Short mmCIF file of C-alpha atoms in Angstrom, two decimals:
data_model
loop_
_atom_site.label_atom_id
_atom_site.label_comp_id
_atom_site.label_asym_id
_atom_site.label_seq_id
_atom_site.Cartn_x
_atom_site.Cartn_y
_atom_site.Cartn_z
CA MET A 30 -65.24 -15.66 0.17
CA THR A 31 -61.93 -16.09 1.99
CA THR A 32 -61.11 -18.50 4.77
CA PHE A 33 -61.51 -15.66 7.26
CA ASP A 34 -64.95 -14.77 5.91
CA ILE A 35 -65.83 -18.38 6.59
CA ALA A 36 -64.37 -18.02 10.08
CA ARG A 37 -66.80 -15.21 10.89
CA ARG A 38 -69.76 -17.02 9.37
CA GLU A 39 -69.10 -20.22 11.32
CA ALA A 40 -67.90 -18.62 14.56
CA ASP A 41 -69.21 -19.75 17.94
CA TRP A 42 -69.85 -16.26 19.24
CA ALA A 43 -70.81 -17.41 22.73
CA ALA A 44 -67.46 -19.22 23.06
CA ILE A 45 -65.65 -16.17 21.69
CA GLY A 46 -67.35 -13.98 24.27
CA THR A 47 -66.19 -16.34 27.00
CA ALA A 48 -62.62 -16.37 25.63
CA LEU A 49 -62.50 -12.56 25.67
CA ALA A 50 -64.41 -11.99 28.90
CA GLY A 51 -61.43 -11.74 31.22
CA ALA A 52 -59.04 -9.97 28.89
CA ALA A 53 -57.45 -6.92 30.48
CA PRO A 54 -57.81 -3.77 28.32
CA LEU A 55 -54.11 -2.92 28.20
CA PRO A 56 -50.95 -4.09 26.41
CA PHE A 57 -49.64 -7.39 27.77
CA TRP A 58 -46.03 -6.24 27.45
CA LEU A 59 -46.53 -3.18 29.66
CA ASP A 60 -48.58 -5.04 32.28
CA ASP A 61 -45.50 -5.99 34.26
CA PRO A 62 -44.73 -5.29 37.93
CA ALA A 63 -41.07 -4.94 36.93
CA ARG A 64 -41.91 -1.94 34.73
CA PRO A 65 -39.44 0.82 35.66
CA VAL A 66 -40.64 3.86 37.57
CA PRO A 67 -40.67 6.91 35.24
CA THR A 68 -37.92 9.48 35.68
CA ARG A 69 -38.62 13.05 36.73
CA PRO A 70 -39.67 15.64 34.13
CA LEU A 71 -37.30 18.32 32.91
CA SER A 72 -37.28 21.51 34.95
CA GLY A 73 -35.15 24.48 34.03
CA THR A 74 -32.58 24.77 31.27
CA VAL A 75 -30.00 22.16 30.30
CA THR A 76 -27.47 22.10 27.47
CA ALA A 77 -26.55 19.16 25.28
CA ASP A 78 -24.46 18.20 22.31
CA LEU A 79 -27.42 16.11 21.15
CA ALA A 80 -31.06 16.31 22.25
CA ILE A 81 -33.53 13.61 21.27
CA VAL A 82 -37.31 13.98 21.29
CA GLY A 83 -39.10 10.67 21.74
CA GLY A 84 -38.51 7.77 24.12
CA GLY A 85 -39.43 4.83 21.93
CA TYR A 86 -37.11 2.61 19.91
CA THR A 87 -35.98 5.32 17.48
CA GLY A 88 -35.02 7.77 20.18
CA LEU A 89 -33.37 5.20 22.42
CA TRP A 90 -31.36 3.57 19.62
CA THR A 91 -30.22 7.04 18.57
CA ALA A 92 -29.13 7.81 22.13
CA VAL A 93 -27.20 4.56 22.61
CA GLN A 94 -25.42 4.83 19.28
CA ALA A 95 -24.59 8.49 19.87
CA LYS A 96 -22.79 7.63 23.12
CA GLU A 97 -21.04 4.68 21.49
CA ARG A 98 -19.73 7.02 18.79
CA ARG A 99 -18.76 9.82 21.18
CA PRO A 100 -18.63 8.74 24.83
CA ASP A 101 -17.84 12.32 25.89
CA ALA A 102 -20.92 13.81 24.17
CA THR A 103 -23.72 15.18 26.33
CA VAL A 104 -26.95 13.48 25.25
CA VAL A 105 -30.41 14.39 26.58
CA LEU A 106 -33.61 12.49 25.74
CA LEU A 107 -37.12 13.89 26.29
CA GLU A 108 -40.25 11.69 26.40
CA GLY A 109 -43.73 13.20 26.63
CA GLY A 110 -45.23 10.20 28.46
CA SER A 111 -43.28 7.25 29.80
CA LEU A 112 -40.66 5.31 27.87
CA GLY A 113 -42.19 2.86 25.41
CA TRP A 114 -45.82 3.60 26.32
CA ALA A 115 -46.83 4.05 22.66
CA ALA A 116 -45.94 1.90 19.64
CA SER A 117 -42.68 0.59 21.09
CA GLY A 118 -44.53 -1.07 23.98
CA ARG A 119 -47.58 -2.22 22.01
CA ASN A 120 -46.22 -3.98 18.91
CA GLY A 121 -45.94 -7.69 18.18
CA GLY A 122 -42.22 -7.93 18.84
CA PHE A 123 -41.26 -8.83 15.27
CA CYS A 124 -37.73 -7.49 14.81
CA GLU A 125 -37.36 -7.65 11.03
CA ALA A 126 -34.27 -7.19 8.88
CA SER A 127 -36.28 -5.52 6.11
CA LEU A 128 -35.86 -1.75 5.85
CA THR A 129 -38.47 -1.44 3.08
CA HIS A 130 -41.46 -3.45 4.36
CA GLY A 131 -40.48 -6.44 2.27
CA ALA A 132 -38.23 -6.96 -0.74
CA SER A 133 -41.05 -6.57 -3.27
CA ASN A 134 -42.07 -3.21 -1.83
CA GLY A 135 -38.43 -2.11 -1.86
CA GLU A 136 -38.10 -3.16 -5.49
CA ALA A 137 -41.22 -1.19 -6.40
CA HIS A 138 -39.97 2.03 -4.79
CA LEU A 139 -36.16 1.83 -4.88
CA PRO A 140 -35.17 -0.71 -7.55
CA GLY A 141 -31.68 0.73 -7.99
CA GLU A 142 -30.61 0.10 -4.40
CA ASN A 143 -32.97 -2.62 -3.18
CA ASP A 144 -30.29 -5.32 -3.14
CA ARG A 145 -28.01 -3.13 -1.04
CA LEU A 146 -30.87 -2.26 1.30
CA ILE A 147 -31.48 -5.96 1.88
CA GLU A 148 -27.80 -6.34 2.86
CA LEU A 149 -27.94 -3.28 5.10
CA GLY A 150 -31.09 -4.61 6.76
CA LEU A 151 -29.43 -7.90 7.61
CA GLN A 152 -26.39 -6.02 8.93
CA ASN A 153 -28.71 -3.91 11.06
CA LEU A 154 -30.40 -6.99 12.54
CA ASP A 155 -26.97 -8.49 13.23
CA GLY A 156 -26.08 -5.22 14.96
CA ILE A 157 -29.17 -5.43 17.16
CA GLU A 158 -28.30 -8.99 18.15
CA ALA A 159 -24.70 -7.99 18.88
CA THR A 160 -25.86 -5.07 21.05
CA VAL A 161 -28.21 -7.32 23.01
CA LYS A 162 -25.34 -9.71 23.71
CA ARG A 163 -22.74 -7.00 24.42
CA TYR A 164 -24.81 -5.31 27.12
CA GLY A 165 -26.52 -8.43 28.45
CA MET A 166 -29.96 -7.08 27.55
CA ASP A 167 -32.82 -9.14 29.00
CA CYS A 168 -35.44 -8.75 26.25
CA ASP A 169 -36.28 -12.35 25.18
CA PHE A 170 -34.38 -11.94 21.91
CA GLU A 171 -34.77 -15.04 19.67
CA ARG A 172 -33.48 -15.21 16.07
CA THR A 173 -36.38 -17.42 14.96
CA GLY A 174 -36.97 -16.46 11.34
CA SER A 175 -40.47 -16.03 9.95
CA ILE A 176 -43.01 -17.70 7.67
CA HIS A 177 -45.50 -16.00 5.36
CA ILE A 178 -48.50 -18.28 4.96
CA ALA A 179 -50.91 -18.86 2.09
CA THR A 180 -54.47 -19.42 3.23
CA GLU A 181 -55.95 -19.00 -0.28
CA GLU A 182 -55.06 -21.01 -3.38
CA TYR A 183 -53.97 -18.00 -5.46
CA GLN A 184 -51.35 -17.09 -2.85
CA VAL A 185 -49.46 -20.37 -3.22
CA ALA A 186 -47.82 -19.54 -6.56
CA GLU A 187 -46.99 -16.01 -5.38
CA LEU A 188 -45.12 -17.38 -2.38
CA ALA A 189 -43.30 -19.97 -4.48
CA GLU A 190 -41.94 -17.20 -6.71
CA GLY A 191 -40.34 -15.57 -3.67
CA ALA A 192 -38.13 -18.55 -2.79
CA SER A 193 -34.39 -17.80 -2.69
CA PRO A 194 -32.53 -20.68 -1.02
CA GLU A 195 -29.18 -18.91 -1.42
CA HIS A 196 -30.55 -16.12 0.80
CA GLY A 197 -32.14 -18.45 3.34
CA VAL A 198 -35.66 -18.12 1.92
CA ARG A 199 -37.38 -21.43 1.16
CA PHE A 200 -40.80 -22.45 -0.08
CA LEU A 201 -42.82 -24.87 2.06
CA ASP A 202 -45.57 -26.89 0.44
CA ARG A 203 -48.66 -27.73 2.46
CA GLN A 204 -47.24 -30.90 3.93
CA SER A 205 -43.93 -29.30 4.90
CA LEU A 206 -45.63 -26.26 6.39
CA ARG A 207 -48.10 -28.27 8.44
CA ALA A 208 -45.22 -30.39 9.73
CA THR A 209 -43.69 -27.12 10.95
CA VAL A 210 -46.84 -25.40 12.26
CA ASP A 211 -50.18 -27.15 11.94
CA SER A 212 -53.41 -25.49 10.93
CA PRO A 213 -56.13 -26.80 8.60
CA THR A 214 -56.19 -23.35 6.94
CA TYR A 215 -52.56 -23.57 5.74
CA LEU A 216 -51.84 -24.23 2.06
CA ALA A 217 -48.16 -23.24 1.72
CA GLY A 218 -45.53 -21.00 3.25
CA LEU A 219 -42.41 -18.97 2.51
CA GLU A 220 -39.86 -19.25 5.29
CA ASP A 221 -37.12 -16.67 5.83
CA THR A 222 -34.63 -18.34 8.14
CA ARG A 223 -32.38 -15.29 8.65
CA GLY A 224 -34.36 -12.08 8.58
CA THR A 225 -36.50 -12.03 11.73
CA ALA A 226 -36.00 -12.12 15.48
CA MET A 227 -38.62 -12.09 18.22
CA VAL A 228 -38.31 -9.76 21.19
CA HIS A 229 -40.33 -8.71 24.22
CA PRO A 230 -41.14 -5.17 23.03
CA ALA A 231 -41.34 -3.43 26.39
CA LYS A 232 -38.29 -5.19 27.81
CA LEU A 233 -36.31 -4.03 24.78
CA VAL A 234 -37.33 -0.44 25.56
CA TRP A 235 -36.44 -0.75 29.22
CA GLU A 236 -33.10 -2.40 28.49
CA LEU A 237 -32.20 0.21 25.88
CA ALA A 238 -32.99 2.87 28.48
CA ARG A 239 -30.83 1.08 31.05
CA VAL A 240 -27.91 0.92 28.66
CA ALA A 241 -28.41 4.54 27.63
CA ARG A 242 -28.30 5.71 31.24
CA GLU A 243 -25.23 3.60 31.96
CA LEU A 244 -23.53 5.26 29.00
CA GLY A 245 -24.41 8.67 30.44
CA VAL A 246 -27.63 9.70 28.65
CA GLU A 247 -29.91 12.02 30.65
CA ILE A 248 -33.56 10.92 30.28
CA TYR A 249 -36.56 13.05 31.25
CA GLU A 250 -40.02 11.48 31.08
CA GLY A 251 -43.32 13.33 31.34
CA THR A 252 -41.75 16.14 29.31
CA VAL A 253 -43.60 17.24 26.19
CA ALA A 254 -41.53 19.12 23.61
CA ARG A 255 -43.69 22.02 22.46
CA ARG A 256 -41.58 23.71 19.77
CA LEU A 257 -38.12 24.36 18.39
CA GLU A 258 -36.43 27.76 18.52
CA ARG A 259 -33.25 28.85 16.78
CA ASP A 260 -30.71 30.41 19.13
CA GLY A 261 -27.53 31.28 17.25
CA GLU A 262 -25.56 28.10 16.67
CA ARG A 263 -27.95 26.09 18.82
CA VAL A 264 -31.53 24.86 18.60
CA ASP A 265 -33.68 25.12 21.71
CA ILE A 266 -36.35 22.56 22.53
CA VAL A 267 -39.02 24.36 24.56
CA THR A 268 -41.02 22.35 27.13
CA ASP A 269 -43.65 23.36 29.67
CA ALA A 270 -41.15 23.75 32.51
CA GLY A 271 -37.84 24.33 30.78
CA ARG A 272 -35.79 23.96 27.66
CA VAL A 273 -32.86 22.07 26.20
CA ARG A 274 -30.22 24.13 24.39
CA ALA A 275 -28.70 21.68 21.91
CA SER A 276 -26.07 21.70 19.21
CA ARG A 277 -27.97 18.97 17.37
CA VAL A 278 -31.53 17.58 17.65
CA ALA A 279 -32.97 14.22 16.59
CA LEU A 280 -36.77 14.02 16.30
CA ALA A 281 -38.20 10.55 16.92
CA THR A 282 -41.89 11.14 17.55
CA ASN A 283 -43.11 8.83 14.76
CA ALA A 284 -46.95 8.68 14.82
CA PHE A 285 -47.22 11.87 16.86
CA PRO A 286 -47.09 15.31 15.20
CA SER A 287 -43.57 16.34 14.32
CA LEU A 288 -42.05 19.60 15.48
CA LEU A 289 -41.26 20.13 11.77
CA LYS A 290 -44.47 21.28 10.08
CA ARG A 291 -43.07 20.49 6.63
CA VAL A 292 -43.55 16.74 7.25
CA SER A 293 -46.97 17.00 8.88
CA LEU A 294 -48.77 15.46 5.89
CA HIS A 295 -46.30 12.64 5.30
CA THR A 296 -47.77 10.28 7.89
CA VAL A 297 -51.16 9.24 9.19
CA PRO A 298 -51.77 7.30 12.43
CA VAL A 299 -53.45 3.98 11.71
CA TYR A 300 -54.66 1.88 14.62
CA ASP A 301 -53.69 -1.77 14.89
CA TYR A 302 -55.10 -4.25 17.42
CA ALA A 303 -53.89 -7.41 19.14
CA LEU A 304 -54.87 -10.16 21.56
CA MET A 305 -52.69 -12.21 23.90
CA THR A 306 -53.65 -15.70 25.05
CA GLU A 307 -52.98 -17.37 28.35
CA PRO A 308 -49.95 -19.70 28.30
CA LEU A 309 -50.47 -22.87 26.29
CA SER A 310 -50.15 -26.22 28.02
CA ALA A 311 -47.64 -28.74 26.68
CA GLU A 312 -50.53 -30.67 25.11
CA GLN A 313 -51.98 -27.56 23.45
CA LEU A 314 -48.61 -26.57 22.05
CA ALA A 315 -47.98 -30.10 20.77
CA SER A 316 -51.29 -29.98 18.89
CA ILE A 317 -49.98 -27.20 16.63
CA GLY A 318 -46.25 -27.96 16.59
CA TRP A 319 -44.38 -24.67 16.10
CA GLU A 320 -41.14 -26.02 17.54
CA GLY A 321 -39.12 -23.46 15.56
CA ARG A 322 -41.07 -20.60 17.20
CA GLN A 323 -41.03 -18.61 13.95
CA GLY A 324 -42.93 -15.39 13.56
CA LEU A 325 -45.98 -16.02 11.34
CA ALA A 326 -48.09 -13.83 9.06
CA ASP A 327 -50.79 -14.34 6.43
CA ALA A 328 -50.09 -13.45 2.82
CA GLY A 329 -53.20 -11.34 2.14
CA ASN A 330 -53.63 -7.58 2.05
CA GLN A 331 -55.54 -7.84 5.31
CA PHE A 332 -53.26 -10.07 7.32
CA HIS A 333 -52.66 -11.40 10.80
CA TYR A 334 -49.27 -11.55 12.49
CA TYR A 335 -48.69 -13.96 15.35
CA ARG A 336 -45.91 -15.38 17.48
CA LEU A 337 -45.07 -17.27 20.66
CA THR A 338 -43.87 -15.47 23.77
CA ALA A 339 -41.16 -16.74 26.10
CA ASP A 340 -43.82 -18.37 28.30
CA ASN A 341 -45.67 -19.88 25.31
CA ARG A 342 -48.57 -17.49 24.97
CA ILE A 343 -49.72 -16.61 21.46
CA LEU A 344 -49.91 -12.99 20.40
CA TRP A 345 -52.48 -12.64 17.61
CA GLY A 346 -52.84 -9.25 15.92
CA GLY A 347 -53.49 -7.33 12.73
CA TYR A 348 -56.17 -7.69 10.02
CA ASP A 349 -58.12 -4.51 10.81
CA ALA A 350 -56.23 -1.25 10.28
CA VAL A 351 -58.36 1.69 11.38
CA TYR A 352 -57.85 5.36 10.58
CA TYR A 353 -59.76 7.94 12.61
CA TYR A 354 -60.76 11.23 11.03
CA GLY A 355 -58.41 14.17 11.52
CA ARG A 356 -55.25 12.13 12.16
CA ARG A 357 -56.45 11.85 15.74
CA ILE A 358 -54.54 9.85 18.35
CA SER A 359 -56.45 9.08 21.53
CA SER A 360 -56.47 6.46 24.28
CA ARG A 361 -60.16 5.91 23.57
CA TYR A 362 -59.18 4.27 20.30
CA ASP A 363 -57.05 1.65 22.08
CA GLN A 364 -60.12 -0.56 22.52
CA ARG A 365 -62.33 -1.78 19.67
CA GLN A 366 -64.61 -4.65 20.61
CA GLU A 367 -65.69 -5.55 17.08
CA THR A 368 -62.06 -5.98 16.06
CA PHE A 369 -61.25 -8.10 19.12
CA GLU A 370 -64.21 -10.38 18.36
CA ARG A 371 -63.14 -10.67 14.72
CA LEU A 372 -59.56 -11.48 15.72
CA ALA A 373 -60.75 -14.14 18.17
CA ALA A 374 -62.97 -15.75 15.53
CA HIS A 375 -60.04 -15.88 13.10
CA PHE A 376 -57.76 -17.30 15.82
CA PHE A 377 -59.97 -20.26 16.64
CA HIS A 378 -60.64 -20.91 12.95
CA THR A 379 -56.87 -21.07 12.37
CA PHE A 380 -56.19 -23.22 15.47
CA PRO A 381 -59.36 -25.23 16.20
CA THR A 382 -57.44 -27.56 18.55
CA LEU A 383 -57.04 -24.59 20.91
CA LYS A 384 -60.77 -24.14 21.48
CA GLY A 385 -61.32 -23.18 25.09
CA LEU A 386 -58.13 -21.12 25.36
CA ARG A 387 -58.71 -17.71 26.89
CA PHE A 388 -57.29 -14.29 26.09
CA THR A 389 -55.68 -12.37 28.93
CA HIS A 390 -55.06 -9.00 27.23
CA ARG A 391 -56.55 -6.91 24.41
CA TRP A 392 -55.19 -3.61 23.16
CA GLY A 393 -54.55 -1.30 20.24
CA GLY A 394 -52.17 1.46 19.27
CA ALA A 395 -51.25 3.88 16.51
CA ILE A 396 -48.80 3.02 13.70
CA ASP A 397 -47.02 5.86 11.88
CA THR A 398 -47.99 5.07 8.31
CA CYS A 399 -46.52 6.70 5.22
CA SER A 400 -47.47 6.16 1.60
CA ARG A 401 -44.46 3.99 0.73
CA PHE A 402 -44.64 1.93 3.98
CA PHE A 403 -41.06 2.46 5.16
CA SER A 404 -39.11 5.20 6.90
CA PHE A 405 -38.24 8.60 5.48
CA PHE A 406 -35.93 11.36 6.70
CA GLU A 407 -35.78 15.15 6.84
CA THR A 408 -33.30 17.74 8.03
CA ALA A 409 -33.86 21.35 9.08
CA TYR A 410 -32.17 24.33 10.71
CA GLU A 411 -29.17 24.07 8.39
CA GLY A 412 -28.61 20.42 9.23
CA ARG A 413 -28.83 20.83 12.99
CA VAL A 414 -32.13 18.92 13.22
CA ALA A 415 -32.89 15.47 11.80
CA HIS A 416 -36.26 13.72 11.67
CA ALA A 417 -37.25 10.09 11.00
CA ALA A 418 -40.72 8.53 10.77
CA GLY A 419 -43.00 6.39 8.62
CA PHE A 420 -42.01 2.87 9.70
CA THR A 421 -45.56 1.56 9.10
CA GLY A 422 -45.41 -1.33 11.55
CA LEU A 423 -41.85 -2.52 10.92
CA GLY A 424 -40.02 -0.15 13.22
CA VAL A 425 -38.74 -2.60 15.82
CA GLY A 426 -35.65 -3.33 13.74
CA ALA A 427 -35.63 -0.40 11.30
CA SER A 428 -35.64 2.13 14.16
CA ARG A 429 -32.00 1.31 14.95
CA PHE A 430 -31.09 1.92 11.30
CA ALA A 431 -33.00 5.21 11.45
CA GLY A 432 -30.97 6.26 14.46
CA THR A 433 -27.77 5.50 12.56
CA VAL A 434 -28.97 7.56 9.60
CA MET A 435 -29.96 10.54 11.76
CA LEU A 436 -26.57 10.57 13.46
CA ASP A 437 -24.88 10.49 10.06
CA LEU A 438 -27.06 13.35 8.85
CA LEU A 439 -26.34 15.41 11.96
CA SER A 440 -22.60 14.85 11.61
CA GLY A 441 -22.66 16.92 8.42
CA GLU A 442 -20.55 14.33 6.63
CA ARG A 443 -21.47 12.43 3.48
CA THR A 444 -21.70 8.71 4.18
CA GLU A 445 -23.07 5.75 2.31
CA LEU A 446 -26.29 6.05 4.29
CA THR A 447 -26.83 9.77 3.75
CA GLU A 448 -26.46 9.22 -0.01
CA LEU A 449 -29.09 6.48 -0.19
CA GLU A 450 -32.17 7.30 -2.22
CA LEU A 451 -34.15 5.90 0.71
CA VAL A 452 -32.77 8.78 2.79
CA ARG A 453 -32.84 11.53 0.14
CA LYS A 454 -36.26 10.75 -1.33
CA LYS A 455 -39.47 11.24 0.60
CA PRO A 456 -42.81 9.48 0.10
CA ILE A 457 -45.79 11.19 -1.45
CA PRO A 458 -47.66 13.07 1.31
CA PHE A 459 -51.24 12.29 2.21
CA PRO A 460 -53.79 15.00 1.44
CA PRO A 461 -55.38 17.12 4.19
CA GLU A 462 -58.82 16.29 5.56
CA PRO A 463 -61.42 15.35 4.49
CA ALA A 464 -59.56 13.88 1.51
CA ALA A 465 -57.21 11.83 3.71
CA TRP A 466 -60.06 10.11 5.54
CA LEU A 467 -61.95 9.41 2.33
CA GLY A 468 -58.83 8.14 0.57
CA VAL A 469 -57.88 5.77 3.38
CA LYS A 470 -61.42 4.41 3.60
CA LEU A 471 -61.67 3.82 -0.15
CA THR A 472 -58.25 2.18 -0.26
CA THR A 473 -59.08 -0.10 2.68
CA ARG A 474 -62.25 -1.24 0.91
CA ALA A 475 -60.32 -1.81 -2.31
CA LEU A 476 -57.77 -3.99 -0.50
CA HIS A 477 -60.63 -5.89 1.12
CA ARG A 478 -62.18 -6.54 -2.31
CA ALA A 479 -58.83 -7.62 -3.76
CA ASP A 480 -58.47 -10.30 -1.10
CA ARG A 481 -61.88 -11.62 -2.13
CA ASN A 482 -61.02 -11.52 -5.80
CA GLU A 483 -57.93 -13.76 -5.77
CA GLY A 484 -55.64 -10.79 -5.13
CA ARG A 485 -56.63 -8.92 -8.31
CA ARG A 486 -56.13 -5.22 -7.75
CA GLY A 487 -58.97 -3.01 -8.90
CA PRO A 488 -58.80 0.39 -10.64
CA LEU A 489 -58.11 2.43 -7.50
CA LEU A 490 -55.23 0.21 -6.37
CA LYS A 491 -53.74 0.22 -9.86
CA VAL A 492 -53.80 4.02 -9.94
CA LEU A 493 -52.15 4.21 -6.51
CA ASP A 494 -49.51 1.71 -7.64
CA SER A 495 -48.74 3.83 -10.70
CA ILE A 496 -48.09 6.99 -8.67
CA GLY A 497 -46.04 5.28 -5.97
CA MET A 498 -48.67 5.08 -3.23
CA GLY A 499 -49.60 1.44 -3.66
CA PHE A 500 -48.61 -1.39 -1.40
CA ASP A 501 -48.94 -5.15 -1.75
CA SER A 502 -48.41 -6.85 1.60
#
């Protein structure tokens, strides 16, 4: 039995019901009166040097970098809903340097270039910070670092092995960790002082859009791209009320079905859920410390991620990852009461001094998950179309890198990035239904059992590891 099993067994469910009672069923980040009014949809035909499909981080970073490279280029961006309404406006705001969902996962999949990918990831995060400063972007950017936390005894030694002081990664024993952030559940931690920043997710979207427009990007919201059509030297993006005739196209739809059918089985949408508290008082905050404001996450397979906002709320998310049959994405999946209750029970078990705190928002959203847990790339139409997806929850930072890669691919030139195995090699696709649903369910149960068996991976997880579909968070 893990500490979070104990949390559920000992939970005060009446108090949890009270804490959740007033929580608005929508993402905290998007519940903002300053949210920009959506732009008009596309009507008629426009031409572009570069057309981008998708108005989240990947699409917006691609647009900004494209104009920085070629200020005279005509760039058009299409978004089916409103900018940032999906994953980019619903995530935890962890802007990570890692391009491979952690160094150990990178070593398992790309051992020959993992060290270089770590360097490129840090350069990418530096580039994000520089862009925020250069354009005066108001997105609550804080280079806080992060701490992975052991809540079970077997995790302590695993974290200690990951220490690398020369790279800014240090091991914290129980006393040191609890002097940094205090919880009776904490046994040890691994702090990365360089590789993580915190952002306000929606503000980052809105500021990227502002910068893009100022650089000359044309943005059309409420415009669903239905299909691609080849037209001589151009590729047309067909919408309900018009089309974009483009020399080059970047596809940044992530969890949503790609316009390239060849990658349709490479991702599945997995739903993640989060809670946001009301602002902590000075006394409440003092009871847990957290003066460094680091991003925090548990070390188990089923893990929580949590952080402080600019006004000292706590975002608390993760643990459950839910796949719905048929790769379905629907707003009805954004709410899951049993998960919210479980998250609240785990929250108060972790921070008992905060008993009585209320949650103001509860929400969920789809993560574009691939079998290796980090982005992959594809090109089509003789190099005129590039596609990126598969960030698996770490796209806040890696999306900028993906935009850089897609622009390199679309240039037709060989660069260091286009020659990376990360870019040339794709993950193993998921099977079609019903095998995908059954496989995800069995794997989730196996990960659950591993957490209750001191991290020991059973037969199914060992098989998946051996074929390159395993992941150890």
